[in-house]
Short mmCIF file of C-alpha atoms and ligand atoms in Angstrom, two decimals:
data_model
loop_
_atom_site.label_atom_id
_atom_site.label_comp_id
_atom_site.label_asym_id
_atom_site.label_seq_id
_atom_site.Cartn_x
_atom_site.Cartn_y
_atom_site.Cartn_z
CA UNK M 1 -22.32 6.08 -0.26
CA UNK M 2 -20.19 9.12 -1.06
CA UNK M 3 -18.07 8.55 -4.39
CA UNK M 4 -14.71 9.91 -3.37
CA UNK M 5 -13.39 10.14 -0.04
CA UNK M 6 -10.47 11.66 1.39
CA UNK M 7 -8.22 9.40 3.70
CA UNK M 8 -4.87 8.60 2.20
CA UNK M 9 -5.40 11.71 -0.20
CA UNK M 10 -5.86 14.27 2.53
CA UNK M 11 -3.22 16.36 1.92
CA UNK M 12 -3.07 16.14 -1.75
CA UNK M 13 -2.16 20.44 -2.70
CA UNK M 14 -3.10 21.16 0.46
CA UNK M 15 0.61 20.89 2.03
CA UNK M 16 3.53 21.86 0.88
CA UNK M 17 5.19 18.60 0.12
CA UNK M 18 8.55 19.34 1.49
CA UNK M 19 7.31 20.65 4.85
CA UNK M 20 7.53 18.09 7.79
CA UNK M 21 6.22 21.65 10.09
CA UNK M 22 3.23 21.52 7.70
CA UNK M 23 3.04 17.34 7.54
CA UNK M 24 2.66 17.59 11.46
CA UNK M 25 0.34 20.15 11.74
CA UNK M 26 -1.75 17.87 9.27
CA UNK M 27 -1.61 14.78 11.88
CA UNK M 28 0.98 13.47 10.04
CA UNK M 29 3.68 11.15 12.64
CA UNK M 30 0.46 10.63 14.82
CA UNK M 31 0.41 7.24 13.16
CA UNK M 32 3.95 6.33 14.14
CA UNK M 33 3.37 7.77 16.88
CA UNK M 34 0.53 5.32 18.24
CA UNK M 35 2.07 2.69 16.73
CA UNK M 36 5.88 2.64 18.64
CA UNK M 37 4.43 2.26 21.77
CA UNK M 38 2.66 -1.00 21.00
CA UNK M 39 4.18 -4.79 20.50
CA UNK M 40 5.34 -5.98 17.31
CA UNK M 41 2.78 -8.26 17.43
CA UNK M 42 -0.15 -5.38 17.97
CA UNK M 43 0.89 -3.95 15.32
CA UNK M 44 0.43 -6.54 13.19
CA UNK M 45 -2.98 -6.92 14.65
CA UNK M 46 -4.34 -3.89 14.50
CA UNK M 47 -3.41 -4.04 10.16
CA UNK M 48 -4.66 -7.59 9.97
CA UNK M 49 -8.17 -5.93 11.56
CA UNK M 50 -8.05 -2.99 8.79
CA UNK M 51 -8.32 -5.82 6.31
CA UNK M 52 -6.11 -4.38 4.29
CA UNK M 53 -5.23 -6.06 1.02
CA UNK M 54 -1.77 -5.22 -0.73
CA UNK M 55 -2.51 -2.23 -3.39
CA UNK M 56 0.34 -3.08 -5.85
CA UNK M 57 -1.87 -5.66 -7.53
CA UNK M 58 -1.94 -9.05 -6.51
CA UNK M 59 -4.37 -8.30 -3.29
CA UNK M 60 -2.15 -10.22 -1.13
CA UNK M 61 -3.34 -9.70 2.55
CA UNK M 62 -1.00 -7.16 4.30
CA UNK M 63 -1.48 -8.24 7.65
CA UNK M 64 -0.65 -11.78 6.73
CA UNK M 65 2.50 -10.10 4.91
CA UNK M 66 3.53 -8.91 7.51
CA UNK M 67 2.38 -11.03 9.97
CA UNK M 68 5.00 -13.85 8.05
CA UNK M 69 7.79 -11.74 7.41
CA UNK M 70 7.87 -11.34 11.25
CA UNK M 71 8.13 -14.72 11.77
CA UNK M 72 11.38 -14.94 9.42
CA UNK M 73 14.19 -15.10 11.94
CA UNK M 74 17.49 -13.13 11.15
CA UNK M 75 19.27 -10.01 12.62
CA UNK M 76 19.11 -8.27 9.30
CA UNK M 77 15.80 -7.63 7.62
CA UNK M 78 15.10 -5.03 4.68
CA UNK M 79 12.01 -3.72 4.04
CA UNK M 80 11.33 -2.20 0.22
CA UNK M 81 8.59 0.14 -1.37
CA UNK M 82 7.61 -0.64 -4.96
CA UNK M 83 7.56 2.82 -6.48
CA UNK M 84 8.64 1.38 -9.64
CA UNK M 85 4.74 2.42 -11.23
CA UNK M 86 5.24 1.37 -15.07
CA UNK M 87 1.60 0.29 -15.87
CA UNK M 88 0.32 2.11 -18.50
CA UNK M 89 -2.44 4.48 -17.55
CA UNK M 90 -1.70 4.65 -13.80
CA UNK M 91 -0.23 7.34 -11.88
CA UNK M 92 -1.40 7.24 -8.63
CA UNK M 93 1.61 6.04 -7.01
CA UNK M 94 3.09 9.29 -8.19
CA UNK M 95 0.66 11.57 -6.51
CA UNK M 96 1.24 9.95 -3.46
CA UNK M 97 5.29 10.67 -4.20
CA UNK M 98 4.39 14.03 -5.18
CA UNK M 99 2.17 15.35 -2.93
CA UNK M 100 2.70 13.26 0.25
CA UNK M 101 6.03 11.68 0.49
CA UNK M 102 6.63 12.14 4.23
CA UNK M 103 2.86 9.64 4.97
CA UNK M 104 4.93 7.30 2.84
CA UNK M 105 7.80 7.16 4.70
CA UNK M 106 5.96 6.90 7.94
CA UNK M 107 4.21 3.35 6.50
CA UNK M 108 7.72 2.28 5.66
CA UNK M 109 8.95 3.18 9.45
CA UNK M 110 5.62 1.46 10.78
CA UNK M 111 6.26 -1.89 8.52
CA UNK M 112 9.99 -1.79 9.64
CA UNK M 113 9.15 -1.39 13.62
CA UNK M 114 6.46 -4.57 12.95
CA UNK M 115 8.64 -6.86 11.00
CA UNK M 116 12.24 -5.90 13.02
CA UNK M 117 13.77 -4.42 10.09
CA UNK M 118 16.48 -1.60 10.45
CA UNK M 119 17.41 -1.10 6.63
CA UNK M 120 14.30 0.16 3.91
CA UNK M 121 14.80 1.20 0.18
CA UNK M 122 12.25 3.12 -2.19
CA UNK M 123 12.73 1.80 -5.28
CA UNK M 124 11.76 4.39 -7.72
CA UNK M 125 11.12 3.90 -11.52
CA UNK M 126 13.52 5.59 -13.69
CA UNK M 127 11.04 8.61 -15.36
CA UNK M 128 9.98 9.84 -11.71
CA UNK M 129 13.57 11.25 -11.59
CA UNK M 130 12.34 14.35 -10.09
CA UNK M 131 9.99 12.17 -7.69
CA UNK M 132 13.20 10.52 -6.22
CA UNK M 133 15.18 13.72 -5.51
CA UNK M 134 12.10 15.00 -3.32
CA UNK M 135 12.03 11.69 -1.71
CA UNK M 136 15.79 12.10 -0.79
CA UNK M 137 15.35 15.36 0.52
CA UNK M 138 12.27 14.24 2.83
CA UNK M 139 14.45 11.42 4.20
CA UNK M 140 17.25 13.68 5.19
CA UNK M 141 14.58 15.81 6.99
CA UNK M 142 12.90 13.29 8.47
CA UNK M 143 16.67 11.88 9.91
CA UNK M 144 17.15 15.31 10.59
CA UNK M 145 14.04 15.56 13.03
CA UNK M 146 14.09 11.90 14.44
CA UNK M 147 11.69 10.20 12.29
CA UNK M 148 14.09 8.28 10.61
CA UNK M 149 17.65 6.62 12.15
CA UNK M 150 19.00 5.56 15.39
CA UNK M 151 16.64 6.27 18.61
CA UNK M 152 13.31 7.13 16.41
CA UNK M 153 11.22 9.23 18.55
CA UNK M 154 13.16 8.51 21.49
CA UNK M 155 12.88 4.74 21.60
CA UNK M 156 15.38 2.17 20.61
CA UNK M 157 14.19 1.64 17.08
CA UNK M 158 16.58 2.26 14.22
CA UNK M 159 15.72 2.93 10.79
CA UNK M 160 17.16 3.82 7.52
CA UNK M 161 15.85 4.45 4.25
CA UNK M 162 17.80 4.80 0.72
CA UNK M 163 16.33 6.01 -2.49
CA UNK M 164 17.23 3.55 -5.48
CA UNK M 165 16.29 4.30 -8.92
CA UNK M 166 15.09 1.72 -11.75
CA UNK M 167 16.40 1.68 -15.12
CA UNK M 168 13.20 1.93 -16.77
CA UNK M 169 11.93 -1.89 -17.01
CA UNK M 170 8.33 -2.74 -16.63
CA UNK M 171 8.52 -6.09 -15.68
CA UNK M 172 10.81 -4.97 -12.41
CA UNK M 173 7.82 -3.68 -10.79
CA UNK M 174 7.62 -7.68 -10.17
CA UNK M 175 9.40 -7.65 -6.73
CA UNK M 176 11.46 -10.46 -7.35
CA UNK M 177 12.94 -9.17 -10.64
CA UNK M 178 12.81 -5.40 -8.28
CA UNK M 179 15.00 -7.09 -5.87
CA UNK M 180 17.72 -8.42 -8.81
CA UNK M 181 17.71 -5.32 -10.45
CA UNK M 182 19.00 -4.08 -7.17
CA UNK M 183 21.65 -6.58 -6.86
CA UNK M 184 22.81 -5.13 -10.24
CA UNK M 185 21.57 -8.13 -12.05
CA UNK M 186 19.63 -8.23 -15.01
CA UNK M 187 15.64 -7.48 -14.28
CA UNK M 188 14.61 -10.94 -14.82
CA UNK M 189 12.22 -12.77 -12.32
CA UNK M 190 13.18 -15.19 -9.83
CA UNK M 191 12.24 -18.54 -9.47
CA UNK M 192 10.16 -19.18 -6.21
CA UNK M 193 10.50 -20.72 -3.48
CA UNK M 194 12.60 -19.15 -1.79
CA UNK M 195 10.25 -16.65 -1.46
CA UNK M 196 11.84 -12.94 -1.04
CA UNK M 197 10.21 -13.11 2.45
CA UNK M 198 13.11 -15.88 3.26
CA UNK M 199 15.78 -14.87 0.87
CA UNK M 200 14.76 -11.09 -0.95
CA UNK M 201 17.38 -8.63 -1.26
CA UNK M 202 21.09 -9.78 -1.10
CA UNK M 203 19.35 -13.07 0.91
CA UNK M 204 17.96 -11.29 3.08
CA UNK M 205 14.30 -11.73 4.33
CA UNK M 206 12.83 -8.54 2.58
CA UNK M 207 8.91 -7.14 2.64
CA UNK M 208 7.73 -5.52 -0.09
CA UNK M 209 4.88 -3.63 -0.34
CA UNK M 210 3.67 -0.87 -2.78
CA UNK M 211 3.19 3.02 -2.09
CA UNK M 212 -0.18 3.50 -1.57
CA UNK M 213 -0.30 0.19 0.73
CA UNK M 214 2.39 1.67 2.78
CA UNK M 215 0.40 5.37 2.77
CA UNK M 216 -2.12 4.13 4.00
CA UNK M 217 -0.56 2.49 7.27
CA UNK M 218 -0.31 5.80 8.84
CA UNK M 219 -4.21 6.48 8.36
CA UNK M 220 -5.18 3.08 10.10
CA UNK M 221 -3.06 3.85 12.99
CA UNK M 222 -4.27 7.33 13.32
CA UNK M 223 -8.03 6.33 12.75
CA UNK M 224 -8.07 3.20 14.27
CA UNK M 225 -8.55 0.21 12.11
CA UNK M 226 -12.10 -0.32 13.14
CA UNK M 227 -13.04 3.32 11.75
CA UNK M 228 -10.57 2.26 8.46
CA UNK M 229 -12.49 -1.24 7.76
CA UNK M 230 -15.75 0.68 7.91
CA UNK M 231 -15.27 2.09 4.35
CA UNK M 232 -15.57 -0.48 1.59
CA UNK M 233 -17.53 -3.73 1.32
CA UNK M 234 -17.29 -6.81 3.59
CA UNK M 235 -14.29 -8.22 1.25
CA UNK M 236 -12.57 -4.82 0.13
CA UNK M 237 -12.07 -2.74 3.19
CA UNK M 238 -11.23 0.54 2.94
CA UNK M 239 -10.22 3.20 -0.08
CA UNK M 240 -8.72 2.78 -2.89
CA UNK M 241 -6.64 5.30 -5.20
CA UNK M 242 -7.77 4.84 -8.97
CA UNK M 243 -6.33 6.45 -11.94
CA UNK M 244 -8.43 7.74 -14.63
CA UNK M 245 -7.53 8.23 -18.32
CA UNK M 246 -8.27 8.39 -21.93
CA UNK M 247 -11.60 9.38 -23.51
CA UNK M 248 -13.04 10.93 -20.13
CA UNK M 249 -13.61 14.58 -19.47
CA UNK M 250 -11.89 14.60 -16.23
CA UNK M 251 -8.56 12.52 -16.01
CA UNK M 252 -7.11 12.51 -12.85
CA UNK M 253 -5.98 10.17 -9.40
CA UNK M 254 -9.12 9.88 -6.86
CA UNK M 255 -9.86 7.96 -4.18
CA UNK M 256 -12.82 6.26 -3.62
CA UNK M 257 -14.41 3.82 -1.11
CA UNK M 258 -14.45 0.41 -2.42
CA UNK M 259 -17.84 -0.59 -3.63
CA UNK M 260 -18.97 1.56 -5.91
CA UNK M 261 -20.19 1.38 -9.82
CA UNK M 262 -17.62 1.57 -12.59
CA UNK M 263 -20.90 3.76 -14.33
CA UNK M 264 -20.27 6.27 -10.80
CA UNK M 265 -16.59 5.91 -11.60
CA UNK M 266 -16.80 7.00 -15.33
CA UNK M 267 -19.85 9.61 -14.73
CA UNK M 268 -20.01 11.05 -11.29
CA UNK M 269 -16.50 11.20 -10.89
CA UNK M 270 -14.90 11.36 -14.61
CA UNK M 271 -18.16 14.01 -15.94
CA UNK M 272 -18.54 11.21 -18.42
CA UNK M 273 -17.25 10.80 -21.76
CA UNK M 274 -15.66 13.88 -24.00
CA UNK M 275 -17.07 14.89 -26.53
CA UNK M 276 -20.48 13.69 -26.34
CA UNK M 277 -19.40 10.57 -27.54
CA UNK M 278 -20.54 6.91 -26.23
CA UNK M 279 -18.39 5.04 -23.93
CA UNK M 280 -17.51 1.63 -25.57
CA UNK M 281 -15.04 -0.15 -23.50
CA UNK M 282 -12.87 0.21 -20.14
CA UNK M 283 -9.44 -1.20 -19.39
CA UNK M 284 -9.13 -2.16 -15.67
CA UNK M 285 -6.13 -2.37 -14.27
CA UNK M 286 -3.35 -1.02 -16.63
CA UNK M 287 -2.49 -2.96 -19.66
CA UNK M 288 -2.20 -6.21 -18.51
CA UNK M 289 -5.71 -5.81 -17.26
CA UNK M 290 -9.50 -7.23 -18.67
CA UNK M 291 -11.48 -5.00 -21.35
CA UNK M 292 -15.00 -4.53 -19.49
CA UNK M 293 -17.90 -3.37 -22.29
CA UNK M 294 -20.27 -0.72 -21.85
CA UNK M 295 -22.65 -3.22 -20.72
CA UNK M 296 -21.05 -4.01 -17.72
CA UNK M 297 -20.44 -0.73 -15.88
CA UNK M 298 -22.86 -1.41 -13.16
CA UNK M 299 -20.41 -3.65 -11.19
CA UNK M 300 -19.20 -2.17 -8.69
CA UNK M 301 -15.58 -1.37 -8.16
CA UNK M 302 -14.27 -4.17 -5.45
CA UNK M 303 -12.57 -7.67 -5.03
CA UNK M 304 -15.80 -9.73 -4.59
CA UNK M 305 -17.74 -8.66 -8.12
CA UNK M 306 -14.25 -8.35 -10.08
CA UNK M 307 -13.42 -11.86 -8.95
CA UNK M 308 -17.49 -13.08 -10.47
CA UNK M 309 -16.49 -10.93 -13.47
CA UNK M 310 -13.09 -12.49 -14.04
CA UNK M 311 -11.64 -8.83 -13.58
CA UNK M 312 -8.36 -7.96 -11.62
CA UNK M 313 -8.05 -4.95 -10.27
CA UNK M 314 -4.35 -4.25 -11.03
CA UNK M 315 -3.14 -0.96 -10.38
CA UNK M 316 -6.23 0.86 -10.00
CA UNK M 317 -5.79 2.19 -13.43
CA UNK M 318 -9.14 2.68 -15.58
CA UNK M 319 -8.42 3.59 -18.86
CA UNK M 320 -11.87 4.80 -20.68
CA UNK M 321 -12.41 4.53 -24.36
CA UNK M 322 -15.22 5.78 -26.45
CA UNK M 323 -17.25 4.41 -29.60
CA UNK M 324 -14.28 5.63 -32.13
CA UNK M 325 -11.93 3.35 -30.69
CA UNK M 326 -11.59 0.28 -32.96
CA UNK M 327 -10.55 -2.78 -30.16
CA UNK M 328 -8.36 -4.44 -33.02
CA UNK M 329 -6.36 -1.12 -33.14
CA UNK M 330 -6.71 -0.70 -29.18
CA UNK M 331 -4.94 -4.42 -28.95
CA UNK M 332 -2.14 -3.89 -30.91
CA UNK M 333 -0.87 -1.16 -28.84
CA UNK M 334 -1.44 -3.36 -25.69
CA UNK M 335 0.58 -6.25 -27.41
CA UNK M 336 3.59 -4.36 -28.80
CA UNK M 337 3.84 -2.78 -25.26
CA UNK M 338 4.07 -6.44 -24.13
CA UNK M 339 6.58 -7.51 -27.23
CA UNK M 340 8.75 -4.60 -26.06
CA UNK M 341 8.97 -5.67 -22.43
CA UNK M 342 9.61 -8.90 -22.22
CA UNK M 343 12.37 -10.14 -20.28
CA UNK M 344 12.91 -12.84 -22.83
CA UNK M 345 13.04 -15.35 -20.13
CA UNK M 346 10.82 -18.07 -20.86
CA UNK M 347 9.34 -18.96 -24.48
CA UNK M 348 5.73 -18.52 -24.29
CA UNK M 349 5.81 -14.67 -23.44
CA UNK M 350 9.11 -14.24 -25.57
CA UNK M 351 8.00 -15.86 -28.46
CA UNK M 352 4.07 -15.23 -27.98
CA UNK M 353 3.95 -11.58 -27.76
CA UNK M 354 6.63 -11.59 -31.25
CA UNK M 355 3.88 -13.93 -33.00
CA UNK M 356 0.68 -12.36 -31.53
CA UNK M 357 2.33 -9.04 -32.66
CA UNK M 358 3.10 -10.27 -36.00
CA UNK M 359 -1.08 -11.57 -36.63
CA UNK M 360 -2.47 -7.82 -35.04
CA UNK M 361 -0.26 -6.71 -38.09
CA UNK M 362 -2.75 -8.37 -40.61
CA UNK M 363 -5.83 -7.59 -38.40
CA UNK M 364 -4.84 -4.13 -38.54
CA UNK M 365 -4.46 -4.16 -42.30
CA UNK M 366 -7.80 -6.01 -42.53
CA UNK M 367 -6.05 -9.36 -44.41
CA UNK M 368 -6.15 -11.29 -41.34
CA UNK M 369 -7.72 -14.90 -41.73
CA UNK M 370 -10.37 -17.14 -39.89
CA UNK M 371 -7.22 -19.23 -38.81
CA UNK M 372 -5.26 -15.83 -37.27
CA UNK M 373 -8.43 -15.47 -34.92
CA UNK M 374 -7.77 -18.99 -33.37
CA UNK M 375 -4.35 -19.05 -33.23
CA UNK M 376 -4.51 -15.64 -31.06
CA UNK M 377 -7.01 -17.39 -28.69
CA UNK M 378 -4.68 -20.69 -28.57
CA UNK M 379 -1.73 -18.18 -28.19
CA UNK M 380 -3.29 -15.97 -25.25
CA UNK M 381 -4.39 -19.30 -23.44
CA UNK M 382 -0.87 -20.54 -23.98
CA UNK M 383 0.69 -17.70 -22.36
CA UNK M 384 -1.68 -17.23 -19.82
CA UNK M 385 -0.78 -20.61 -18.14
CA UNK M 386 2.33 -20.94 -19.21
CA UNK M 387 4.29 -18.02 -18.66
CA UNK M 388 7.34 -17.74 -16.16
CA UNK M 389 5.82 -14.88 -14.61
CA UNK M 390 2.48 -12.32 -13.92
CA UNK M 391 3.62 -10.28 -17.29
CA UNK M 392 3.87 -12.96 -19.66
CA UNK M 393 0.27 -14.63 -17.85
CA UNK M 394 -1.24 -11.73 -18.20
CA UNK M 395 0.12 -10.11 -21.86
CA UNK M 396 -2.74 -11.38 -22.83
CA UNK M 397 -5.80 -10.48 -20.97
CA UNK M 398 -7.34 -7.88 -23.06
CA UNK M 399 -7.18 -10.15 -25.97
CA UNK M 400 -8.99 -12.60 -24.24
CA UNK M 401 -11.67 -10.23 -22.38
CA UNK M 402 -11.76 -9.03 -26.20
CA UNK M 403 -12.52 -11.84 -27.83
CA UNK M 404 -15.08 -12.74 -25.15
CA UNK M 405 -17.00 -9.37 -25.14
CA UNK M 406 -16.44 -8.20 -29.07
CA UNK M 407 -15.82 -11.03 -31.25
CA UNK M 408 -17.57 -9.41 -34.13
CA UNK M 409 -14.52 -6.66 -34.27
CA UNK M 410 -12.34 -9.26 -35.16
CA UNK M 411 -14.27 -10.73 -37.88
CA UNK M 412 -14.37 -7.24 -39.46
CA UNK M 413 -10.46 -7.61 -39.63
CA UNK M 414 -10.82 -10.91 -41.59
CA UNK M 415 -10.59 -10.41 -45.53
CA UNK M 416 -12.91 -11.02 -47.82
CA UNK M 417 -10.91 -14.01 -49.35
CA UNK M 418 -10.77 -15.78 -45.92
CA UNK M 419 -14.29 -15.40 -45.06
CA UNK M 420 -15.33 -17.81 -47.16
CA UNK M 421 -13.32 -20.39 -46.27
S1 SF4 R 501 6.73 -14.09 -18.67
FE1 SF4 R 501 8.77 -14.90 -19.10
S2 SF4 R 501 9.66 -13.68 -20.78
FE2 SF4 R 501 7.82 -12.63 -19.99
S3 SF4 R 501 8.67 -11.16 -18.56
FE3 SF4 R 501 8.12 -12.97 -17.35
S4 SF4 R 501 9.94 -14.28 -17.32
FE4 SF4 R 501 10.25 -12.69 -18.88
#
């Protein structure tokens, strides 16, 4: 199987950016092109039969997605891209706003045609500043040319996109708390149902997908999903874009077919470790994501043996730390990223990431006690299942993969005096 492939990444530095002329001449509108001439309903379809699963995290099937916000009656439908990438260690979604905005705004006009929306926004996070003025200028070109507005390509479809930036919250890269931000509320999650399929932005029925799940729309409708579904395993079709960082020797966004080792990941495609040092641990999925040891690197990169491992995938971000890095050290970073962005909504992420913060504190010093180690365990467990929302549940799964696969660091935190208790 070949380690990196080039589907949705095609015309990473190989376009200029800003050049519809050069976008074309790259295949790029073939997608929308196939796909305005077919039903609604064939649309659908033909992404169910990619088996594409949403990229923004949560794996949520994108036919189905789609397939249900069709259903939603209502003569006004929005339909939103996530671009609000704030988990730490991945940068992917900023490649694809970098170096091929125009593939993203043909997914958006494919999802919009599908669901019978008229009215799209990219929501972009605050830092890509830059990122959103490109993507303003692309959308006036595309308008410009007839991709985007009334009569697209000479049919009756109408579509209009608007750039809207984020303030700089993590937790509104939730698409509920996304969606209030919008509305000029404070970025605090919604309570579900209704679901933001029924009642998203200003009570509207609203889709939301994520960048690279819209990017690749124009692929499978210029491939074919049968060609798209071929890459991958039986229960992760297709590519996926991955972010690489920290102790590796080369850091970058690939893609990759689904399937793969994390060991091909970190070696083939990374070099391997800098420094001639020994890899230790990987982070999987950004910061809310599992610590996987050393030990475990031969499982490949896909839903199926994540879900036996108790990994998620997350972002796509794999953050790669050698034999220096202490995990007690590595944690307390995670968790005063978490103390810092939570909403403050509900007590057990509010309150748990202040406490759990507090306890690293003494790890870190080394006068933690026997007692500290529980009461992080009971904490992370609390929070896990009792958390509002997906960053308060999942604050704590590196301390919990950690605990799991190194509980000796943590006894090398405890002092001397509470050892022998
Ligand atoms: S888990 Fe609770 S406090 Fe934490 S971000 Fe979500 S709603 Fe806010």
């Amino acid at each position: 199987m070949k380690k990196t492939v080039s589907l949705i990444s095609k015309n990473f530095k190989k376009i200029h950016p800003e050049s519809l002329k050069e976008y074309l001449k790259a295949g790029g509108y073939d997608g929308l092109k196939n796909a305005l001439p077919l039903t609604s309903l064939e649309v659908i379809t033909a992404v169910k039969k990619s088996g594409i699963k949403g990229r923004g995290g949560a794996a949520y099937p994108t036919g189905l997605k789609w397939e249900q916000a069709a259903a939603i009656p209502g003569p006004r439908k929005i339909v939103i891209c996530n671009a609000d990438e704030g988990e730490p260690g991945t940068f992917k979604d900023r490649y694809l706003l970098e170096y091929d905005p125009f593939k993203i705004i043909e997914g958006m006009t494919i999802a919009a045609y599908a669901v019978g929306a008229n009215e799209g926004y990219i929501y972009i996070r605050e830092e890509y500043k830059k990122l959103q003025n490109r993507m303003r200028k692309i959308i006036d070109i595309a308008i410009q040319n007839g991709f985007l507005g009334n009569n697209i390509l000479g049919t009756n479809f109408k579509f209009n996109i608007k750039v809207f930036s984020g303030a700089g919250a993590y937790v509104c890269g939730e698409n509920s708390t996304l969606i209030e931000s919008m509305e000029g509320k404070s970025g605090r999650p919604r309570i579900k149902p209704p679901y933001i399929k029924e009642r998203g932005l200003f009570n509207l029925p609203t889709l939301v997908n994520n960048v690279e799940t819209f990017s690749i729309i124009p692929v499978i409708f210029t491939i074919g999903p049968e060609e798209y579904a071929k890459y991958g395993t039986p229960n992760s079709r297709g590519t996926k874009l991955i972010s690489i960082a920290g102790n590796i020797k080369k850091p970058g966004t690939y893609e990759i077919p689904f399937g793969i080792t994390l060991n091909e990941i970190v070696f083939d495609i990374g070099g391997g470790i800098r420094n001639n040092k020994k890899l230790k641990f990987l982070q999987i999925g950004g910061a809310s994501g599992s610590i996987v040891p050393a030990s475990m690197t031969h499982i490949r990169y896909c839903y199926e043996d994540f879900k036996e491992h108790n990994i998620t995938m997350g972002s796509g971000a794999i953050l790669v730390a050698d034999e220096t890095i202490k995990v007690v050290d590595f944690l307390k970073s995670v968790q005063d990223f978490f103390l810092h962005e939570s909403c403050g909504k509900c007590t057990p992420c509010r309150e748990g990431n202040r406490q759990l913060s507090k306890i690293f504190n003494r790890f870190v010093k080394g006068n933690a006690s026997i007692e500290d180690f529980k009461t992080i365990e009971r904490f992370g467990k609390v929070m896990k299942y009792c958390s509002f929302c997906g960053l308060g549940q999942s604050a704590t799964t590196a301390l919990l993969s950690a605990i799991k696969h190194f509980p000796d660091e943590f006894y090398t935190h405890i002092d001397k005096v509470h050892k022998t208790i």
